[in-house]
């Protein structure tokens, strides 16, 4: 996917530098040419020999290296790539970039370049949260620098929180998005996915069997065509794809709020299996068995997210709903398309015998104003690719 693309990878001095070895492998496997540059501190964490061996080319390290400068001057090096990636971007490197320092090869390249720059910050959680780092981050964003991560989780220093460098797969997905253009480049597309959880009390909830697989596959397929994907997901069984903006929610009402906050978008696809009802009298304490008998749950109706967005003042150009039915699939779905005010309905039979709900395949009918198309039974990833292609045609 990155054949012929040239990436200059500036490796900063942090423990996450080891992940760059994998990133280089993944970039090369995708067809990119990687020119590695290391700061002095980076070589304390990984050896230039390992980096050079994986990149299949020499590592540039020193600004005042007569041999390097004669072969390829630093100005040329800074421009001879399609994208500069800084990973890990340490607090110090971010500060230097924000201030415009140019006191070593890495910072000089970053000052001299006329190419886009992507940084993957990685540092201790307190350093990340420090006002100075947040100030520098805001400056770098204002300067048009793209940021990926950091992730939250256990850190090498033993603490927990934001500061872990994004994983190589996620960095690769972001690089791919920067360097490739597809039919959906520049388009913002929202996908809802997964089930919702509606609380009964602090430990119990009402859920459904949706795995989130179809919505996730769709988000991935749209991303692969170049779309900017906003992925609003309930508690799904499958992880969200890399390279999309993820908003995690639990309840239908949270899903509606996250969806409305994402507007305006060019298209919105509602693949989530949203609970129709929530427990109105949900309990703030865990319910106990009592002598008063079995508790009665009182339900109230959840907002219909699809119908709300289809009638919204900022309605997307293309609104697509799903219809999971267990009988008279097409007729029910046609009625649903009219009732909800959406453009297309992707209808499928989820009766137990089909094994579709929670399974890996799907057999859908695409229902639009033009009529009904019956698609063959396909892996969910293929259904997603086909649908993404149709969306690209509709938005072209
Ligand atoms: O009415 P039904 O649940 O069958 O409709 C399915 C479609 O409507 C799906 O696209 C689903 O994501 C969406 N939906 C919604 N909000 C709800 C219920 C369903 O967005 N509360």
Tab-separated table of C-alpha atoms and ligand atoms in Angstrom:
chain	number	residue	atom	x	y	z
A	1	UNK	CA	0.000	0.000	0.000
A	2	UNK	CA	2.992	2.311	0.571
A	3	UNK	CA	4.997	1.254	-2.464
A	4	UNK	CA	7.273	4.055	-3.605
A	5	UNK	CA	6.611	6.185	-0.512
A	6	UNK	CA	9.550	7.566	1.430
A	7	UNK	CA	9.327	7.959	5.191
A	8	UNK	CA	12.010	9.617	7.291
A	9	UNK	CA	11.761	8.067	10.738
A	10	UNK	CA	13.296	10.172	13.508
A	11	UNK	CA	13.808	7.987	16.550
A	12	UNK	CA	13.890	9.864	19.858
A	13	UNK	CA	15.510	8.759	23.094
A	14	UNK	CA	12.877	6.931	25.077
A	15	UNK	CA	12.258	3.335	26.087
A	16	UNK	CA	9.538	3.146	23.408
A	17	UNK	CA	12.317	3.398	20.796
A	18	UNK	CA	12.333	-0.419	20.735
A	19	UNK	CA	8.883	-0.337	19.118
A	20	UNK	CA	10.443	1.494	16.173
A	21	UNK	CA	12.212	-1.685	15.134
A	22	UNK	CA	8.823	-3.276	14.546
A	23	UNK	CA	7.502	-0.092	12.945
A	24	UNK	CA	10.364	-0.142	10.442
A	25	UNK	CA	9.593	-3.784	9.558
A	26	UNK	CA	5.911	-3.014	9.110
A	27	UNK	CA	6.618	0.070	6.992
A	28	UNK	CA	8.966	-1.880	4.740
A	29	UNK	CA	6.529	-4.759	4.464
A	30	UNK	CA	3.946	-2.215	3.284
A	31	UNK	CA	6.407	-1.139	0.577
A	32	UNK	CA	7.761	2.101	2.085
A	33	UNK	CA	11.399	3.160	1.984
A	34	UNK	CA	12.484	4.145	5.493
A	35	UNK	CA	15.332	6.586	6.109
A	36	UNK	CA	16.218	6.294	9.794
A	37	UNK	CA	17.543	9.184	11.842
A	38	UNK	CA	18.450	8.727	15.488
A	39	UNK	CA	19.075	11.258	18.226
A	40	UNK	CA	22.067	10.706	20.479
A	41	UNK	CA	19.712	9.599	23.276
A	42	UNK	CA	17.925	7.136	20.968
A	43	UNK	CA	21.140	5.167	20.511
A	44	UNK	CA	21.160	4.582	24.291
A	45	UNK	CA	17.959	2.547	23.845
A	46	UNK	CA	18.366	0.752	20.512
A	47	UNK	CA	21.529	0.248	18.533
A	48	UNK	CA	22.022	1.982	15.193
A	49	UNK	CA	23.102	-1.413	13.871
A	50	UNK	CA	19.673	-2.964	14.521
A	51	UNK	CA	17.917	0.038	13.015
A	52	UNK	CA	20.137	0.036	9.915
A	53	UNK	CA	19.743	-3.708	9.440
A	54	UNK	CA	15.948	-3.508	9.539
A	55	UNK	CA	15.730	-0.340	7.451
A	56	UNK	CA	18.156	-1.769	4.920
A	57	UNK	CA	20.032	1.500	4.835
A	58	UNK	CA	22.402	3.581	6.886
A	59	UNK	CA	21.298	5.475	9.954
A	60	UNK	CA	21.835	9.226	10.012
A	61	UNK	CA	22.880	10.484	13.433
A	62	UNK	CA	25.180	13.481	13.330
A	63	UNK	CA	24.761	16.968	12.004
A	64	UNK	CA	28.476	17.543	11.591
A	65	UNK	CA	29.342	14.263	9.929
A	66	UNK	CA	31.569	15.096	6.987
A	67	UNK	CA	30.844	11.845	5.164
A	68	UNK	CA	27.058	12.020	5.609
A	69	UNK	CA	26.960	15.700	4.774
A	70	UNK	CA	28.961	15.139	1.601
A	71	UNK	CA	26.754	12.227	0.499
A	72	UNK	CA	23.408	13.723	1.430
A	73	UNK	CA	23.218	17.156	3.036
A	74	UNK	CA	20.765	17.610	5.879
A	75	UNK	CA	18.559	19.912	3.816
A	76	UNK	CA	18.258	17.296	1.104
A	77	UNK	CA	17.632	14.613	3.727
A	78	UNK	CA	14.794	16.675	5.209
A	79	UNK	CA	13.072	17.105	1.866
A	80	UNK	CA	13.731	13.774	0.250
A	81	UNK	CA	10.767	12.096	1.880
A	82	UNK	CA	7.005	12.190	1.715
A	83	UNK	CA	6.519	12.285	5.468
A	84	UNK	CA	8.654	12.781	8.570
A	85	UNK	CA	7.678	10.642	11.532
A	86	UNK	CA	9.024	11.284	15.042
A	87	UNK	CA	8.695	8.193	17.218
A	88	UNK	CA	9.035	8.202	20.115
A	89	UNK	CA	8.543	11.959	20.419
A	90	UNK	CA	9.977	12.604	23.870
A	91	UNK	CA	9.028	15.590	26.051
A	92	UNK	CA	12.399	17.114	25.159
A	93	UNK	CA	11.978	16.649	21.406
A	94	UNK	CA	8.474	18.100	21.553
A	95	UNK	CA	9.785	21.112	23.480
A	96	UNK	CA	12.567	21.655	20.957
A	97	UNK	CA	10.165	21.353	18.043
A	98	UNK	CA	7.707	23.774	19.627
A	99	UNK	CA	10.511	26.283	20.214
A	100	UNK	CA	12.204	25.813	16.851
A	101	UNK	CA	15.547	24.530	18.144
A	102	UNK	CA	17.962	23.066	15.623
A	103	UNK	CA	20.884	21.837	17.682
A	104	UNK	CA	21.271	18.310	16.331
A	105	UNK	CA	20.492	16.449	13.127
A	106	UNK	CA	16.925	15.423	14.117
A	107	UNK	CA	15.766	18.913	15.139
A	108	UNK	CA	17.526	20.523	12.191
A	109	UNK	CA	15.721	18.200	9.769
A	110	UNK	CA	12.420	19.053	11.420
A	111	UNK	CA	13.130	22.771	11.017
A	112	UNK	CA	14.348	22.473	7.435
A	113	UNK	CA	11.595	20.255	6.088
A	114	UNK	CA	8.731	21.327	3.867
A	115	UNK	CA	6.980	17.971	4.272
A	116	UNK	CA	4.217	16.929	6.681
A	117	UNK	CA	5.315	15.760	10.108
A	118	UNK	CA	3.665	13.143	12.332
A	119	UNK	CA	4.740	12.655	15.935
A	120	UNK	CA	4.070	9.734	18.291
A	121	UNK	CA	4.616	11.082	21.808
A	122	UNK	CA	5.850	8.750	24.543
A	123	UNK	CA	6.808	9.700	28.068
A	124	UNK	CA	6.008	9.251	31.733
A	125	UNK	CA	2.412	10.176	32.558
A	126	UNK	CA	3.429	13.157	34.755
A	127	UNK	CA	5.682	14.489	32.027
A	128	UNK	CA	2.818	14.141	29.521
A	129	UNK	CA	0.377	15.916	31.826
A	130	UNK	CA	2.857	18.651	32.753
A	131	UNK	CA	1.589	22.083	31.658
A	132	UNK	CA	4.805	22.644	29.692
A	133	UNK	CA	4.230	19.509	27.568
A	134	UNK	CA	0.562	20.364	27.059
A	135	UNK	CA	1.584	23.881	25.996
A	136	UNK	CA	4.092	22.452	23.538
A	137	UNK	CA	1.509	19.988	22.240
A	138	UNK	CA	-0.966	22.820	21.578
A	139	UNK	CA	1.769	24.760	19.759
A	140	UNK	CA	2.707	21.765	17.609
A	141	UNK	CA	-0.948	21.177	16.723
A	142	UNK	CA	-1.297	24.856	15.825
A	143	UNK	CA	1.792	24.460	13.620
A	144	UNK	CA	-0.021	21.739	11.676
A	145	UNK	CA	1.875	18.778	13.060
A	146	UNK	CA	-0.128	15.552	13.225
A	147	UNK	CA	-0.148	13.651	16.520
A	148	UNK	CA	-0.840	9.985	17.174
A	149	UNK	CA	-1.375	8.783	20.732
A	150	UNK	CA	-0.168	8.539	23.349
A	151	UNK	CA	-2.117	5.525	24.566
A	152	UNK	CA	-3.091	4.905	28.166
A	153	UNK	CA	-1.909	1.860	30.049
A	154	UNK	CA	0.899	0.360	32.126
A	155	UNK	CA	4.151	2.161	31.571
A	156	UNK	CA	7.737	0.970	31.685
A	157	UNK	CA	8.300	3.302	34.670
A	158	UNK	CA	5.675	1.364	36.671
A	159	UNK	CA	2.998	4.060	36.514
A	160	UNK	CA	-0.344	3.952	34.743
A	161	UNK	CA	-1.963	6.535	32.507
A	162	UNK	CA	-1.510	8.343	29.200
A	163	UNK	CA	2.038	8.372	27.905
A	164	UNK	CA	2.616	5.024	26.160
A	165	UNK	CA	3.632	5.361	22.553
A	166	UNK	CA	0.938	4.285	20.096
A	167	UNK	CA	1.478	0.730	18.827
A	168	UNK	CA	3.332	0.263	15.518
A	169	UNK	CA	0.123	-0.980	13.803
A	170	UNK	CA	-1.673	2.236	14.748
A	171	UNK	CA	1.254	4.403	13.626
A	172	UNK	CA	1.386	2.491	10.343
A	173	UNK	CA	-2.363	3.011	9.797
A	174	UNK	CA	-1.966	6.750	10.390
A	175	UNK	CA	1.049	6.959	8.083
A	176	UNK	CA	-0.898	5.063	5.419
A	177	UNK	CA	-3.776	7.499	5.762
A	178	UNK	CA	-1.395	10.437	5.316
A	179	UNK	CA	0.361	8.990	2.318
A	180	UNK	CA	-2.408	7.384	0.343
A	181	UNK	CA	-5.425	8.941	-1.137
A	182	UNK	CA	-8.532	6.934	-1.799
A	183	UNK	CA	-11.992	7.664	-3.143
A	184	UNK	CA	-13.079	8.715	0.366
A	185	UNK	CA	-10.116	11.008	1.134
A	186	UNK	CA	-11.335	14.190	2.785
A	187	UNK	CA	-14.693	12.626	3.684
A	188	UNK	CA	-15.786	12.409	7.323
A	189	UNK	CA	-17.849	9.304	8.035
A	190	UNK	CA	-19.491	8.237	11.267
A	191	UNK	CA	-20.051	4.589	12.166
A	192	UNK	CA	-21.936	3.364	15.234
A	193	UNK	CA	-21.160	-0.179	16.281
A	194	UNK	CA	-21.576	-2.863	18.917
A	195	UNK	CA	-24.282	-3.406	21.500
A	196	UNK	CA	-25.359	-0.979	24.203
A	197	UNK	CA	-25.479	-1.801	27.884
A	198	UNK	CA	-28.427	-0.432	29.789
A	199	UNK	CA	-27.906	-0.581	33.557
A	200	UNK	CA	-30.354	-2.274	35.927
A	201	UNK	CA	-28.188	-1.552	38.951
A	202	UNK	CA	-24.432	-0.935	39.385
A	203	UNK	CA	-23.562	-4.562	38.548
A	204	UNK	CA	-26.331	-5.715	36.196
A	205	UNK	CA	-27.276	-4.550	32.744
A	206	UNK	CA	-29.366	-5.407	29.699
A	207	UNK	CA	-27.336	-6.166	26.597
A	208	UNK	CA	-27.663	-8.025	23.290
A	209	UNK	CA	-25.611	-10.482	21.248
A	210	UNK	CA	-24.044	-7.975	18.858
A	211	UNK	CA	-20.261	-8.518	18.654
A	212	UNK	CA	-19.526	-5.264	16.855
A	213	UNK	CA	-17.794	-7.255	14.077
A	214	UNK	CA	-19.759	-5.800	11.153
A	215	UNK	CA	-19.459	-2.189	12.328
A	216	UNK	CA	-15.747	-2.641	12.994
A	217	UNK	CA	-15.167	-4.178	9.560
A	218	UNK	CA	-17.049	-1.306	7.992
A	219	UNK	CA	-15.004	1.330	9.834
A	220	UNK	CA	-11.820	-0.424	8.655
A	221	UNK	CA	-13.017	-0.623	5.042
A	222	UNK	CA	-13.988	3.077	5.017
A	223	UNK	CA	-10.607	3.980	6.521
A	224	UNK	CA	-8.866	1.955	3.823
A	225	UNK	CA	-10.619	4.046	1.170
A	226	UNK	CA	-9.183	7.167	2.808
A	227	UNK	CA	-12.137	8.319	4.947
A	228	UNK	CA	-11.760	10.084	8.253
A	229	UNK	CA	-13.777	7.671	10.378
A	230	UNK	CA	-15.464	8.551	13.662
A	231	UNK	CA	-16.239	5.269	15.345
A	232	UNK	CA	-18.809	5.380	18.159
A	233	UNK	CA	-18.846	1.971	19.772
A	234	UNK	CA	-20.690	0.268	22.585
A	235	UNK	CA	-18.961	-2.498	24.591
A	236	UNK	CA	-18.052	-4.764	21.642
A	237	UNK	CA	-16.216	-8.115	21.604
A	238	UNK	CA	-13.744	-7.042	18.942
A	239	UNK	CA	-11.214	-4.207	19.283
A	240	UNK	CA	-11.767	-1.053	17.209
A	241	UNK	CA	-9.639	-0.691	14.089
A	242	UNK	CA	-6.448	1.368	14.137
A	243	UNK	CA	-6.414	4.715	12.418
A	244	UNK	CA	-9.968	5.779	13.293
A	245	UNK	CA	-11.222	8.179	15.991
A	246	UNK	CA	-12.833	6.026	18.673
A	247	UNK	CA	-15.547	7.148	21.102
A	248	UNK	CA	-16.498	4.451	23.598
A	249	UNK	CA	-19.971	4.558	25.078
A	250	UNK	CA	-22.182	2.236	27.120
A	251	UNK	CA	-25.793	3.324	26.832
A	252	UNK	CA	-28.020	4.415	23.952
A	253	UNK	CA	-28.237	7.926	25.331
A	254	UNK	CA	-24.432	8.184	25.491
A	255	UNK	CA	-24.274	6.874	21.923
A	256	UNK	CA	-26.691	9.557	20.742
A	257	UNK	CA	-24.669	12.282	22.495
A	258	UNK	CA	-21.382	11.079	20.944
A	259	UNK	CA	-23.054	10.810	17.536
A	260	UNK	CA	-24.512	14.312	17.637
A	261	UNK	CA	-21.177	15.699	18.832
A	262	UNK	CA	-19.507	14.211	15.722
A	263	UNK	CA	-21.709	16.173	13.284
A	264	UNK	CA	-21.303	17.413	10.627
A	265	UNK	CA	-20.277	14.315	8.690
A	266	UNK	CA	-20.642	13.375	5.019
A	267	UNK	CA	-22.188	9.994	5.780
A	268	UNK	CA	-23.380	8.143	8.864
A	269	UNK	CA	-23.778	4.397	9.145
A	270	UNK	CA	-25.692	2.976	12.064
A	271	UNK	CA	-24.447	-0.559	12.570
A	272	UNK	CA	-24.920	-0.567	16.340
A	273	UNK	CA	-27.488	-2.854	17.932
A	274	UNK	CA	-29.011	-0.242	20.202
A	275	UNK	CA	-31.276	-1.319	23.035
A	276	UNK	CA	-34.786	-0.107	22.335
A	277	UNK	CA	-35.569	0.267	26.012
A	278	UNK	CA	-33.729	1.201	29.148
A	279	UNK	CA	-34.639	0.470	32.742
A	280	UNK	CA	-36.279	3.574	34.033
A	281	UNK	CA	-36.149	2.612	37.694
A	282	UNK	CA	-32.505	1.549	37.620
A	283	UNK	CA	-31.102	1.197	41.091
A	284	UNK	CA	-28.146	3.117	42.478
A	285	UNK	CA	-27.262	0.224	44.836
A	286	UNK	CA	-27.000	-3.456	43.984
A	287	UNK	CA	-30.445	-5.026	44.199
A	288	UNK	CA	-30.829	-7.623	46.938
A	289	UNK	CA	-33.032	-10.655	47.231
A	290	UNK	CA	-35.709	-9.609	49.667
A	291	UNK	CA	-38.793	-11.112	51.165
A	292	UNK	CA	-40.811	-8.583	49.201
A	293	UNK	CA	-40.521	-10.814	46.142
A	294	UNK	CA	-39.147	-10.416	42.650
A	295	UNK	CA	-38.461	-6.812	41.602
A	296	UNK	CA	-40.436	-5.343	38.719
A	297	UNK	CA	-38.387	-3.472	36.146
A	298	UNK	CA	-40.017	-0.487	34.547
A	299	UNK	CA	-38.838	0.307	31.033
A	300	UNK	CA	-38.784	3.521	29.081
A	301	UNK	CA	-37.985	4.038	25.431
A	302	UNK	CA	-34.479	4.890	24.304
A	303	UNK	CA	-33.885	7.597	21.714
A	304	UNK	CA	-33.733	6.262	18.168
A	305	UNK	CA	-30.299	7.483	17.117
A	306	UNK	CA	-30.722	6.694	13.421
A	307	UNK	CA	-34.133	8.400	13.184
A	308	UNK	CA	-32.857	11.400	15.148
A	309	UNK	CA	-29.878	11.918	12.841
A	310	UNK	CA	-31.968	11.305	9.703
A	311	UNK	CA	-34.254	14.178	10.772
A	312	UNK	CA	-31.445	16.348	12.120
A	313	UNK	CA	-30.903	19.928	10.929
A	314	UNK	CA	-27.328	18.849	10.137
A	315	UNK	CA	-28.377	15.607	8.458
A	316	UNK	CA	-25.485	13.901	6.652
A	317	UNK	CA	-25.839	13.538	2.895
A	318	UNK	CA	-26.030	9.777	3.214
A	319	UNK	CA	-27.675	8.044	6.178
A	320	UNK	CA	-27.547	4.256	6.337
A	321	UNK	CA	-29.297	2.008	8.814
A	322	UNK	CA	-29.099	-1.717	9.463
A	323	UNK	CA	-32.099	-3.926	9.966
A	324	UNK	CA	-31.536	-7.156	11.820
A	325	UNK	CA	-34.674	-9.194	11.336
A	326	UNK	CA	-35.693	-12.747	12.059
A	327	UNK	CA	-38.596	-12.992	9.595
A	328	UNK	CA	-39.911	-11.297	6.408
A	329	UNK	CA	-36.580	-9.535	6.269
A	330	UNK	CA	-36.978	-7.392	3.152
A	331	UNK	CA	-40.540	-6.220	3.786
A	332	UNK	CA	-39.727	-5.237	7.364
A	333	UNK	CA	-36.580	-3.463	6.237
A	334	UNK	CA	-38.391	-1.503	3.515
A	335	UNK	CA	-40.900	-0.304	6.085
A	336	UNK	CA	-38.047	0.582	8.418
A	337	UNK	CA	-36.317	2.663	5.744
A	338	UNK	CA	-39.435	4.784	5.344
A	339	UNK	CA	-40.127	5.008	9.071
A	340	UNK	CA	-36.612	6.071	10.023
A	341	UNK	CA	-36.055	8.445	7.128
A	342	UNK	CA	-32.717	6.938	6.080
A	343	UNK	CA	-31.391	6.596	2.519
A	344	UNK	CA	-30.301	2.970	2.600
A	345	UNK	CA	-31.024	0.002	4.803
A	346	UNK	CA	-28.668	-2.940	5.019
A	347	UNK	CA	-30.975	-5.773	5.998
A	348	UNK	CA	-29.978	-9.171	7.288
A	349	UNK	CA	-31.565	-12.254	8.751
A	350	UNK	CA	-30.276	-12.817	12.268
A	351	UNK	CA	-32.464	-15.773	13.179
A	352	UNK	CA	-30.425	-18.272	15.205
A	353	UNK	CA	-30.164	-20.801	12.355
A	354	UNK	CA	-28.196	-18.345	10.176
A	355	UNK	CA	-25.374	-17.990	12.755
A	356	UNK	CA	-24.919	-14.396	11.577
A	357	UNK	CA	-25.211	-12.601	14.909
A	358	UNK	CA	-21.766	-13.008	16.479
A	359	UNK	CA	-20.562	-14.987	13.446
A	360	UNK	CA	-18.019	-14.125	10.751
A	361	UNK	CA	-20.315	-14.027	7.718
A	362	UNK	CA	-23.288	-11.995	6.659
A	363	UNK	CA	-25.916	-12.203	3.922
A	364	UNK	CA	-27.467	-8.816	3.319
A	365	UNK	CA	-29.982	-7.026	1.131
A	366	UNK	CA	-29.229	-3.423	0.243
A	367	UNK	CA	-32.462	-1.465	0.187
A	368	UNK	CA	-32.566	1.997	-1.303
A	369	UNK	CA	-34.935	4.205	-3.240
A	370	UNK	CA	-33.936	2.283	-6.373
A	371	UNK	CA	-35.025	-1.068	-5.016
A	372	UNK	CA	-33.589	-4.173	-3.382
A	373	UNK	CA	-30.230	-5.804	-4.097
A	374	UNK	CA	-29.616	-9.282	-2.728
A	375	UNK	CA	-25.946	-9.801	-1.927
A	376	UNK	CA	-24.502	-13.301	-1.569
A	377	UNK	CA	-23.417	-14.662	1.800
A	378	UNK	CA	-19.934	-13.187	2.332
A	379	UNK	CA	-17.391	-12.731	5.128
A	380	UNK	CA	-18.286	-9.592	7.100
A	381	UNK	CA	-15.054	-7.944	5.879
A	382	UNK	CA	-16.186	-8.424	2.247
A	383	UNK	CA	-19.670	-7.080	2.967
A	384	UNK	CA	-17.918	-4.068	4.538
A	385	UNK	CA	-15.616	-3.514	1.528
A	386	UNK	CA	-18.501	-3.733	-0.893
A	387	UNK	CA	-20.592	-1.336	1.137
A	388	UNK	CA	-17.663	1.097	1.547
A	389	UNK	CA	-17.199	1.072	-2.218
A	390	UNK	CA	-20.881	1.866	-2.723
A	391	UNK	CA	-20.652	4.685	-0.196
A	392	UNK	CA	-17.638	6.093	-2.086
A	393	UNK	CA	-19.652	6.031	-5.336
A	394	UNK	CA	-22.624	7.727	-3.659
A	395	UNK	CA	-20.473	10.501	-2.180
A	396	UNK	CA	-18.356	11.046	-5.302
B	1	LIG	O1	-35.600	-0.371	14.916
B	1	LIG	P1	-34.406	-1.240	14.766
B	1	LIG	O2	-33.619	-1.372	16.069
B	1	LIG	O3	-34.613	-2.546	14.118
B	1	LIG	O4	-33.497	-0.406	13.755
B	1	LIG	C1	-32.209	-0.780	13.420
B	1	LIG	C2	-31.428	0.387	12.937
B	1	LIG	O5	-31.675	1.540	13.721
B	1	LIG	C3	-29.941	0.151	13.043
B	1	LIG	O6	-29.299	0.873	12.043
B	1	LIG	C4	-29.635	0.698	14.428
B	1	LIG	O7	-28.265	1.063	14.538
B	1	LIG	C5	-30.537	1.892	14.510
B	1	LIG	N1	-31.019	2.224	15.833
B	1	LIG	C6	-30.615	3.378	16.446
B	1	LIG	N2	-31.111	3.724	17.677
B	1	LIG	C7	-32.006	2.943	18.299
B	1	LIG	C8	-32.441	1.758	17.688
B	1	LIG	C9	-31.926	1.416	16.469
B	1	LIG	O8	-29.778	4.080	15.884
B	1	LIG	N3	-32.470	3.288	19.492
